[in-house]
Amino acid sequence: MPEQPQVTLDDVAQAAGVSPATASRVLNGATQVRADLRDRVLEAAGRLAYTPNPHARALARASSPAVGVICHDIGDPYFAGIARGVMRTAAEEGLQVILGSTFREREREVAYVSMMRGQRVRAILLIGSGFEDRPWQKAMQGELAPYIAAGGRVAAVSRHQGLRVDTVLPENREGAAALAGALLALGHRDFAVLTGPASLTTVVDRLGGFKNALAEAGVTLAPDQIVEGAFTRDGGYEAATELLRRGLRATCVFALTDVMAVGALTALREHGLAVPADVSLAGFDDIPIVVDLTPPLTTFRLPLEDLGRRVMAMALQPARARSRTDRVLGEVVLRESTAPPARPAGWSPAPPAERISQ
């Protein structure tokens, strides 16, 4: 098979509308270049998958036998499951893994990429949600483009708006829509949602898919029944508590992650509500612990370890002129935390003080 023609520095310069000297300065990390020219060169290099052969060979010789993995919180079973798949595949390839947790701080994520570039890792994997944030996108692209241009590989899990990288894409929007359909089929028409930070692409996709499926069935999700919290167990607990303070009218509560659902389950019980007798509860991801809850949690199952294996395998493949997307399906798993609604629409539980006095 004939080799694909190598993209040259002149190709990048022509695509960016700059001189080869300017393109060279940008790709070699020079800072005294106008910001607009720098952005054009980095965009062109990323779009063309520019990999200068001498630089790529130097990177291969000098790089450590390691891959860098950046997630939001390794203590979250969602990320632990993906990281397990990454680490097993890396071990099979004789590679080490450098792991960083950003705790969903944008600046920390960019700093980790910069640090891993300095460590000359063979690949960088972004396994946390992307951000709907233009400054973050620009900063990340500015870090990643020179690394890719020098022969480094980058792959991501979930949608990363504005980054031209290979992506393993769990069907968050489609999964949330499928879960909504299953809950509607149980007879629910009044819903509440415990959501994460609105800047996360995962939140945008899951909440959007759920709302769209309800709308297609003629069901409206009331704004005061959508409560934002952290994507953590405590975030779920606090969001559910706030939902009860506002007045729970839903017969079914959907938490956008299982870890939020775990906290929500505790909050509902502390307020005297039984699941699913008083209110149904559903999550998303199917982390291992949810099958052991009482009651076991209805959720949308993603193949977490397989996501990790796929993104690791993608990062080990040669770069292509265009970024690739590997879409991964999941499935609705109905368990005992959901049941047909047993009370009329519009019902609201009594305030905690009233229940205690009864």
Short mmCIF file of C-alpha atoms in Angstrom, two decimals:
data_model
loop_
_atom_site.label_atom_id
_atom_site.label_comp_id
_atom_site.label_asym_id
_atom_site.label_seq_id
_atom_site.Cartn_x
_atom_site.Cartn_y
_atom_site.Cartn_z
CA MET A 1 0.00 0.00 0.00
CA PRO A 2 1.50 3.40 -0.93
CA GLU A 3 2.29 5.71 1.97
CA GLN A 4 0.10 8.75 2.49
CA PRO A 5 1.90 11.99 1.53
CA GLN A 6 3.47 13.67 4.53
CA VAL A 7 1.91 16.99 5.52
CA THR A 8 4.71 19.55 5.44
CA LEU A 9 5.42 22.77 7.28
CA ASP A 10 4.69 24.61 4.03
CA ASP A 11 1.23 22.94 3.93
CA VAL A 12 0.48 24.22 7.44
CA ALA A 13 1.76 27.70 6.60
CA GLN A 14 -0.33 27.86 3.43
CA ALA A 15 -3.48 26.65 5.24
CA ALA A 16 -2.93 29.23 7.97
CA GLY A 17 -2.08 32.04 5.55
CA VAL A 18 1.31 32.76 7.14
CA SER A 19 4.94 32.34 6.17
CA PRO A 20 6.75 29.05 6.84
CA ALA A 21 9.01 30.94 9.26
CA THR A 22 6.02 32.09 11.30
CA ALA A 23 4.53 28.60 11.29
CA SER A 24 7.85 27.17 12.43
CA ARG A 25 8.15 29.66 15.29
CA VAL A 26 4.63 28.87 16.54
CA LEU A 27 5.08 25.10 16.36
CA ASN A 28 8.40 25.36 18.19
CA GLY A 29 6.81 27.21 21.08
CA ALA A 30 7.89 30.78 20.38
CA THR A 31 5.81 33.29 22.31
CA GLN A 32 6.61 36.48 20.32
CA VAL A 33 4.03 35.78 17.64
CA ARG A 34 0.76 37.67 17.25
CA ALA A 35 -2.10 35.83 18.97
CA ASP A 36 -4.25 35.68 15.83
CA LEU A 37 -1.40 34.22 13.77
CA ARG A 38 -0.60 31.72 16.50
CA ASP A 39 -4.24 30.58 16.65
CA ARG A 40 -4.37 30.17 12.85
CA VAL A 41 -1.20 28.07 12.78
CA LEU A 42 -2.32 25.83 15.66
CA GLU A 43 -5.73 25.36 14.06
CA ALA A 44 -4.20 24.43 10.72
CA ALA A 45 -1.68 22.06 12.31
CA GLY A 46 -4.40 20.28 14.24
CA ARG A 47 -6.76 20.10 11.26
CA LEU A 48 -4.06 18.70 8.96
CA ALA A 49 -2.66 16.37 11.66
CA TYR A 50 0.76 17.83 10.97
CA THR A 51 3.54 15.56 12.24
CA PRO A 52 7.05 16.58 11.14
CA ASN A 53 9.06 13.37 10.77
CA PRO A 54 12.21 14.57 12.55
CA HIS A 55 10.21 15.82 15.51
CA ALA A 56 8.12 12.67 15.65
CA ARG A 57 11.23 10.49 15.68
CA ALA A 58 12.81 12.64 18.38
CA LEU A 59 9.66 12.38 20.48
CA ALA A 60 9.54 8.60 20.05
CA ARG A 61 13.18 8.30 21.20
CA ALA A 62 12.85 10.72 24.10
CA SER A 63 9.37 9.89 25.35
CA SER A 64 8.77 7.86 28.46
CA PRO A 65 6.98 4.50 28.18
CA ALA A 66 3.91 6.14 29.68
CA VAL A 67 0.52 7.57 28.85
CA GLY A 68 -1.10 10.43 30.72
CA VAL A 69 -4.70 10.03 31.86
CA ILE A 70 -6.63 13.10 33.00
CA CYS A 71 -10.00 12.69 34.70
CA HIS A 72 -12.22 14.78 36.94
CA ASP A 73 -12.15 12.60 40.07
CA ILE A 74 -10.58 9.16 40.28
CA GLY A 75 -12.62 8.54 43.44
CA ASP A 76 -15.77 8.54 41.30
CA PRO A 77 -16.55 4.94 40.27
CA TYR A 78 -17.39 6.17 36.76
CA PHE A 79 -13.83 7.34 36.18
CA ALA A 80 -12.37 4.42 38.10
CA GLY A 81 -14.16 2.03 35.74
CA ILE A 82 -12.82 3.78 32.64
CA ALA A 83 -9.32 4.05 34.13
CA ARG A 84 -9.37 0.30 34.81
CA GLY A 85 -9.86 -0.37 31.11
CA VAL A 86 -7.11 2.10 30.20
CA MET A 87 -4.65 0.56 32.66
CA ARG A 88 -5.32 -3.01 31.59
CA THR A 89 -4.72 -2.15 27.94
CA ALA A 90 -1.64 -0.10 28.83
CA ALA A 91 -0.25 -3.05 30.81
CA GLU A 92 -0.76 -5.33 27.82
CA GLU A 93 1.28 -2.87 25.73
CA GLY A 94 4.04 -2.52 28.33
CA LEU A 95 3.10 1.09 29.12
CA GLN A 96 2.84 2.89 32.43
CA VAL A 97 0.00 5.25 33.35
CA ILE A 98 0.35 8.71 34.88
CA LEU A 99 -3.00 9.71 36.39
CA GLY A 100 -4.25 13.18 37.22
CA SER A 101 -7.53 14.26 38.86
CA THR A 102 -8.69 17.79 38.07
CA PHE A 103 -11.75 17.88 40.36
CA ARG A 104 -13.47 19.63 37.43
CA GLU A 105 -11.21 22.67 37.61
CA ARG A 106 -10.59 23.92 34.07
CA GLU A 107 -7.23 25.53 34.81
CA ARG A 108 -5.97 22.41 36.54
CA GLU A 109 -6.85 20.31 33.48
CA VAL A 110 -4.86 22.61 31.19
CA ALA A 111 -1.95 22.53 33.67
CA TYR A 112 -1.96 18.72 33.68
CA VAL A 113 -1.74 18.65 29.88
CA SER A 114 1.21 21.03 30.03
CA MET A 115 2.90 18.89 32.67
CA MET A 116 2.38 15.69 30.72
CA ARG A 117 3.79 17.32 27.60
CA GLY A 118 6.88 18.07 29.67
CA GLN A 119 7.02 14.43 30.77
CA ARG A 120 7.03 13.44 27.06
CA VAL A 121 4.28 10.89 27.53
CA ARG A 122 3.42 8.80 24.50
CA ALA A 123 -0.27 9.76 24.61
CA ILE A 124 -2.65 11.95 26.59
CA LEU A 125 -6.14 10.66 27.38
CA LEU A 126 -8.93 13.01 28.47
CA ILE A 127 -11.53 10.80 30.13
CA GLY A 128 -13.59 13.47 31.85
CA SER A 129 -16.40 15.53 30.36
CA GLY A 130 -15.47 18.47 28.21
CA PHE A 131 -16.59 22.02 29.02
CA GLU A 132 -18.92 24.32 27.12
CA ASP A 133 -16.40 27.10 27.63
CA ARG A 134 -14.56 28.96 24.85
CA PRO A 135 -11.55 30.15 26.91
CA TRP A 136 -10.98 26.58 28.13
CA GLN A 137 -11.29 25.24 24.59
CA LYS A 138 -8.76 27.78 23.31
CA ALA A 139 -6.31 27.08 26.15
CA MET A 140 -6.56 23.31 25.70
CA GLN A 141 -6.14 23.51 21.94
CA GLY A 142 -3.12 25.74 22.45
CA GLU A 143 -1.51 23.06 24.64
CA LEU A 144 -2.52 20.07 22.54
CA ALA A 145 -1.75 21.32 19.02
CA PRO A 146 2.06 21.57 19.45
CA TYR A 147 2.09 18.20 21.23
CA ILE A 148 0.17 16.58 18.37
CA ALA A 149 2.31 18.36 15.79
CA ALA A 150 5.41 16.85 17.45
CA GLY A 151 4.03 13.32 17.16
CA GLY A 152 2.05 12.96 20.41
CA ARG A 153 -1.33 11.25 20.39
CA VAL A 154 -4.48 12.52 22.11
CA ALA A 155 -7.80 10.75 22.59
CA ALA A 156 -10.85 11.59 24.69
CA VAL A 157 -13.92 10.01 26.23
CA SER A 158 -17.13 12.06 25.84
CA ARG A 159 -17.72 15.16 23.78
CA HIS A 160 -14.98 17.80 23.97
CA GLN A 161 -16.32 20.82 22.14
CA GLY A 162 -13.70 22.67 20.13
CA LEU A 163 -10.94 20.04 20.44
CA ARG A 164 -9.95 18.25 17.25
CA VAL A 165 -9.03 14.92 18.84
CA ASP A 166 -10.03 11.29 18.43
CA THR A 167 -13.01 10.55 20.65
CA VAL A 168 -14.78 7.56 22.19
CA LEU A 169 -18.30 8.91 22.49
CA PRO A 170 -20.79 7.27 24.85
CA GLU A 171 -24.29 8.02 23.63
CA ASN A 172 -25.25 10.25 26.55
CA ARG A 173 -28.04 12.08 24.76
CA GLU A 174 -29.51 8.94 23.23
CA GLY A 175 -29.14 7.03 26.50
CA ALA A 176 -30.98 9.66 28.52
CA ALA A 177 -33.74 9.68 25.91
CA ALA A 178 -34.03 5.90 26.08
CA LEU A 179 -34.24 6.02 29.87
CA ALA A 180 -36.94 8.69 29.68
CA GLY A 181 -38.89 6.44 27.34
CA ALA A 182 -38.68 3.53 29.77
CA LEU A 183 -39.87 5.70 32.67
CA LEU A 184 -42.73 7.08 30.59
CA ALA A 185 -43.69 3.51 29.76
CA LEU A 186 -44.03 2.84 33.51
CA GLY A 187 -46.69 5.57 33.59
CA HIS A 188 -44.72 8.52 34.95
CA ARG A 189 -45.63 11.98 33.72
CA ASP A 190 -44.22 14.19 36.53
CA PHE A 191 -40.41 14.24 36.66
CA ALA A 192 -37.62 15.97 38.54
CA VAL A 193 -33.96 16.01 37.51
CA LEU A 194 -30.85 16.32 39.65
CA THR A 195 -28.26 17.73 37.28
CA GLY A 196 -24.57 18.57 37.38
CA PRO A 197 -22.82 21.82 36.44
CA ALA A 198 -24.34 23.29 33.29
CA SER A 199 -20.90 23.91 31.73
CA LEU A 200 -20.15 20.17 31.36
CA THR A 201 -20.89 18.68 27.95
CA THR A 202 -22.09 15.48 29.63
CA VAL A 203 -24.74 17.47 31.50
CA VAL A 204 -25.80 19.28 28.33
CA ASP A 205 -26.18 15.99 26.46
CA ARG A 206 -27.91 13.94 29.16
CA LEU A 207 -30.30 16.67 30.28
CA GLY A 208 -31.04 17.60 26.67
CA GLY A 209 -31.77 14.03 25.66
CA PHE A 210 -34.05 13.47 28.65
CA LYS A 211 -36.01 16.71 28.12
CA ASN A 212 -36.40 16.13 24.39
CA ALA A 213 -37.80 12.64 24.93
CA LEU A 214 -40.31 13.99 27.46
CA ALA A 215 -41.30 16.79 25.10
CA GLU A 216 -41.94 14.32 22.29
CA ALA A 217 -44.36 12.55 24.66
CA GLY A 218 -46.09 15.84 25.50
CA VAL A 219 -44.52 16.07 28.97
CA THR A 220 -42.98 19.30 30.25
CA LEU A 221 -40.20 19.34 32.81
CA ALA A 222 -40.94 22.21 35.23
CA PRO A 223 -37.93 24.53 35.77
CA ASP A 224 -38.24 24.38 39.57
CA GLN A 225 -38.01 20.58 39.40
CA ILE A 226 -34.50 20.79 37.89
CA VAL A 227 -31.85 21.20 40.60
CA GLU A 228 -28.13 21.60 39.95
CA GLY A 229 -25.52 20.09 42.21
CA ALA A 230 -22.01 18.70 42.12
CA PHE A 231 -21.45 15.41 40.27
CA THR A 232 -20.81 13.68 43.60
CA ARG A 233 -22.67 11.70 46.25
CA ASP A 234 -22.90 14.83 48.43
CA GLY A 235 -23.99 16.87 45.43
CA GLY A 236 -26.87 14.45 44.88
CA TYR A 237 -27.83 14.60 48.55
CA GLU A 238 -27.85 18.40 48.57
CA ALA A 239 -29.73 18.66 45.27
CA ALA A 240 -32.41 16.23 46.45
CA THR A 241 -32.73 18.15 49.73
CA GLU A 242 -33.20 21.38 47.78
CA LEU A 243 -35.78 19.71 45.56
CA LEU A 244 -37.77 18.69 48.65
CA ARG A 245 -37.48 22.20 50.05
CA ARG A 246 -38.97 23.59 46.83
CA GLY A 247 -41.77 21.03 46.94
CA LEU A 248 -41.45 17.68 45.24
CA ARG A 249 -44.22 17.23 42.68
CA ALA A 250 -42.54 14.50 40.67
CA THR A 251 -43.40 10.82 40.79
CA CYS A 252 -39.92 10.02 39.42
CA VAL A 253 -36.54 11.64 40.10
CA PHE A 254 -33.74 11.25 37.53
CA ALA A 255 -30.17 11.88 38.70
CA LEU A 256 -27.76 12.47 35.83
CA THR A 257 -25.15 10.20 37.44
CA ASP A 258 -25.43 7.17 39.69
CA VAL A 259 -23.26 8.75 42.37
CA MET A 260 -25.75 11.63 42.61
CA ALA A 261 -28.57 9.08 42.83
CA VAL A 262 -26.85 7.41 45.82
CA GLY A 263 -26.88 10.70 47.73
CA ALA A 264 -30.44 11.43 46.61
CA LEU A 265 -31.62 8.07 47.96
CA THR A 266 -30.33 8.96 51.41
CA ALA A 267 -31.95 12.40 51.32
CA LEU A 268 -35.33 10.99 50.29
CA ARG A 269 -35.23 8.43 53.10
CA GLU A 270 -34.27 11.06 55.67
CA HIS A 271 -37.36 13.00 54.64
CA GLY A 272 -39.59 9.98 55.17
CA LEU A 273 -40.07 9.01 51.54
CA ALA A 274 -39.90 5.39 50.41
CA VAL A 275 -38.38 4.45 47.06
CA PRO A 276 -40.24 3.50 44.90
CA ALA A 277 -43.49 3.47 46.93
CA ASP A 278 -43.55 7.29 47.26
CA VAL A 279 -41.20 8.31 44.47
CA SER A 280 -39.18 6.42 41.86
CA LEU A 281 -35.48 7.11 41.42
CA ALA A 282 -33.18 6.51 38.42
CA GLY A 283 -29.53 7.21 37.65
CA PHE A 284 -27.07 6.94 34.77
CA ASP A 285 -23.81 4.95 34.21
CA ASP A 286 -24.48 1.67 36.11
CA ILE A 287 -21.50 1.85 38.44
CA PRO A 288 -21.02 -1.47 40.33
CA ILE A 289 -22.39 -0.35 43.71
CA VAL A 290 -25.90 0.53 42.52
CA VAL A 291 -26.99 -3.09 42.18
CA ASP A 292 -26.31 -3.50 45.93
CA LEU A 293 -28.42 -0.54 47.04
CA THR A 294 -31.78 -1.05 48.72
CA PRO A 295 -33.61 -0.91 46.42
CA PRO A 296 -31.26 -1.61 43.47
CA LEU A 297 -31.08 1.39 41.16
CA THR A 298 -32.66 1.73 37.74
CA THR A 299 -30.07 3.29 35.44
CA PHE A 300 -28.64 3.53 31.96
CA ARG A 301 -25.67 1.19 31.65
CA LEU A 302 -22.48 2.31 29.97
CA PRO A 303 -19.66 -0.25 29.41
CA LEU A 304 -17.18 1.72 31.51
CA GLU A 305 -14.17 -0.57 31.31
CA ASP A 306 -14.74 -1.01 27.58
CA LEU A 307 -14.71 2.78 27.15
CA GLY A 308 -11.27 2.78 28.73
CA ARG A 309 -9.99 0.00 26.52
CA ARG A 310 -11.33 1.71 23.41
CA VAL A 311 -9.83 5.11 24.14
CA MET A 312 -6.46 3.54 24.97
CA ALA A 313 -6.53 1.52 21.74
CA MET A 314 -7.48 4.62 19.76
CA ALA A 315 -4.57 6.57 21.22
CA LEU A 316 -2.13 3.84 20.14
CA GLN A 317 -3.28 3.99 16.52
CA PRO A 318 -1.41 6.20 14.04
CA ALA A 319 -2.76 9.71 13.56
CA ARG A 320 -5.05 10.43 10.65
CA ALA A 321 -5.78 13.62 8.76
CA ARG A 322 -9.23 13.81 10.36
CA SER A 323 -10.14 13.01 13.94
CA ARG A 324 -12.14 9.82 14.51
CA THR A 325 -15.24 9.17 16.61
CA ASP A 326 -16.08 5.76 18.07
CA ARG A 327 -19.70 5.80 19.26
CA VAL A 328 -20.55 3.45 22.12
CA LEU A 329 -24.09 2.38 22.91
CA GLY A 330 -25.49 1.36 26.28
CA GLU A 331 -28.76 -0.02 27.59
CA VAL A 332 -31.56 0.80 30.02
CA VAL A 333 -31.51 -1.39 33.13
CA LEU A 334 -34.80 -1.38 35.06
CA ARG A 335 -34.47 -2.35 38.72
CA GLU A 336 -36.55 -2.05 41.87
CA SER A 337 -35.97 1.69 42.45
CA THR A 338 -38.60 2.48 39.82
CA ALA A 339 -42.23 1.37 39.62
CA PRO A 340 -45.50 2.71 38.20
CA PRO A 341 -46.57 5.86 40.10
CA ALA A 342 -48.74 5.06 43.08
CA ARG A 343 -50.04 8.57 43.77
CA PRO A 344 -51.80 11.28 41.76
CA ALA A 345 -50.00 13.90 39.72
CA GLY A 346 -49.23 17.13 41.58
CA TRP A 347 -48.81 15.42 44.98
CA SER A 348 -46.32 17.08 47.30
CA PRO A 349 -44.92 15.59 50.53
CA ALA A 350 -45.60 17.38 53.79
CA PRO A 351 -42.77 19.57 55.11
CA PRO A 352 -40.36 17.68 57.40
CA ALA A 353 -41.64 19.36 60.59
CA GLU A 354 -45.23 18.25 59.87
CA ARG A 355 -44.19 14.65 59.27
CA ILE A 356 -42.18 14.52 62.47
CA SER A 357 -45.11 15.78 64.52
CA GLN A 358 -47.54 13.24 63.13
#
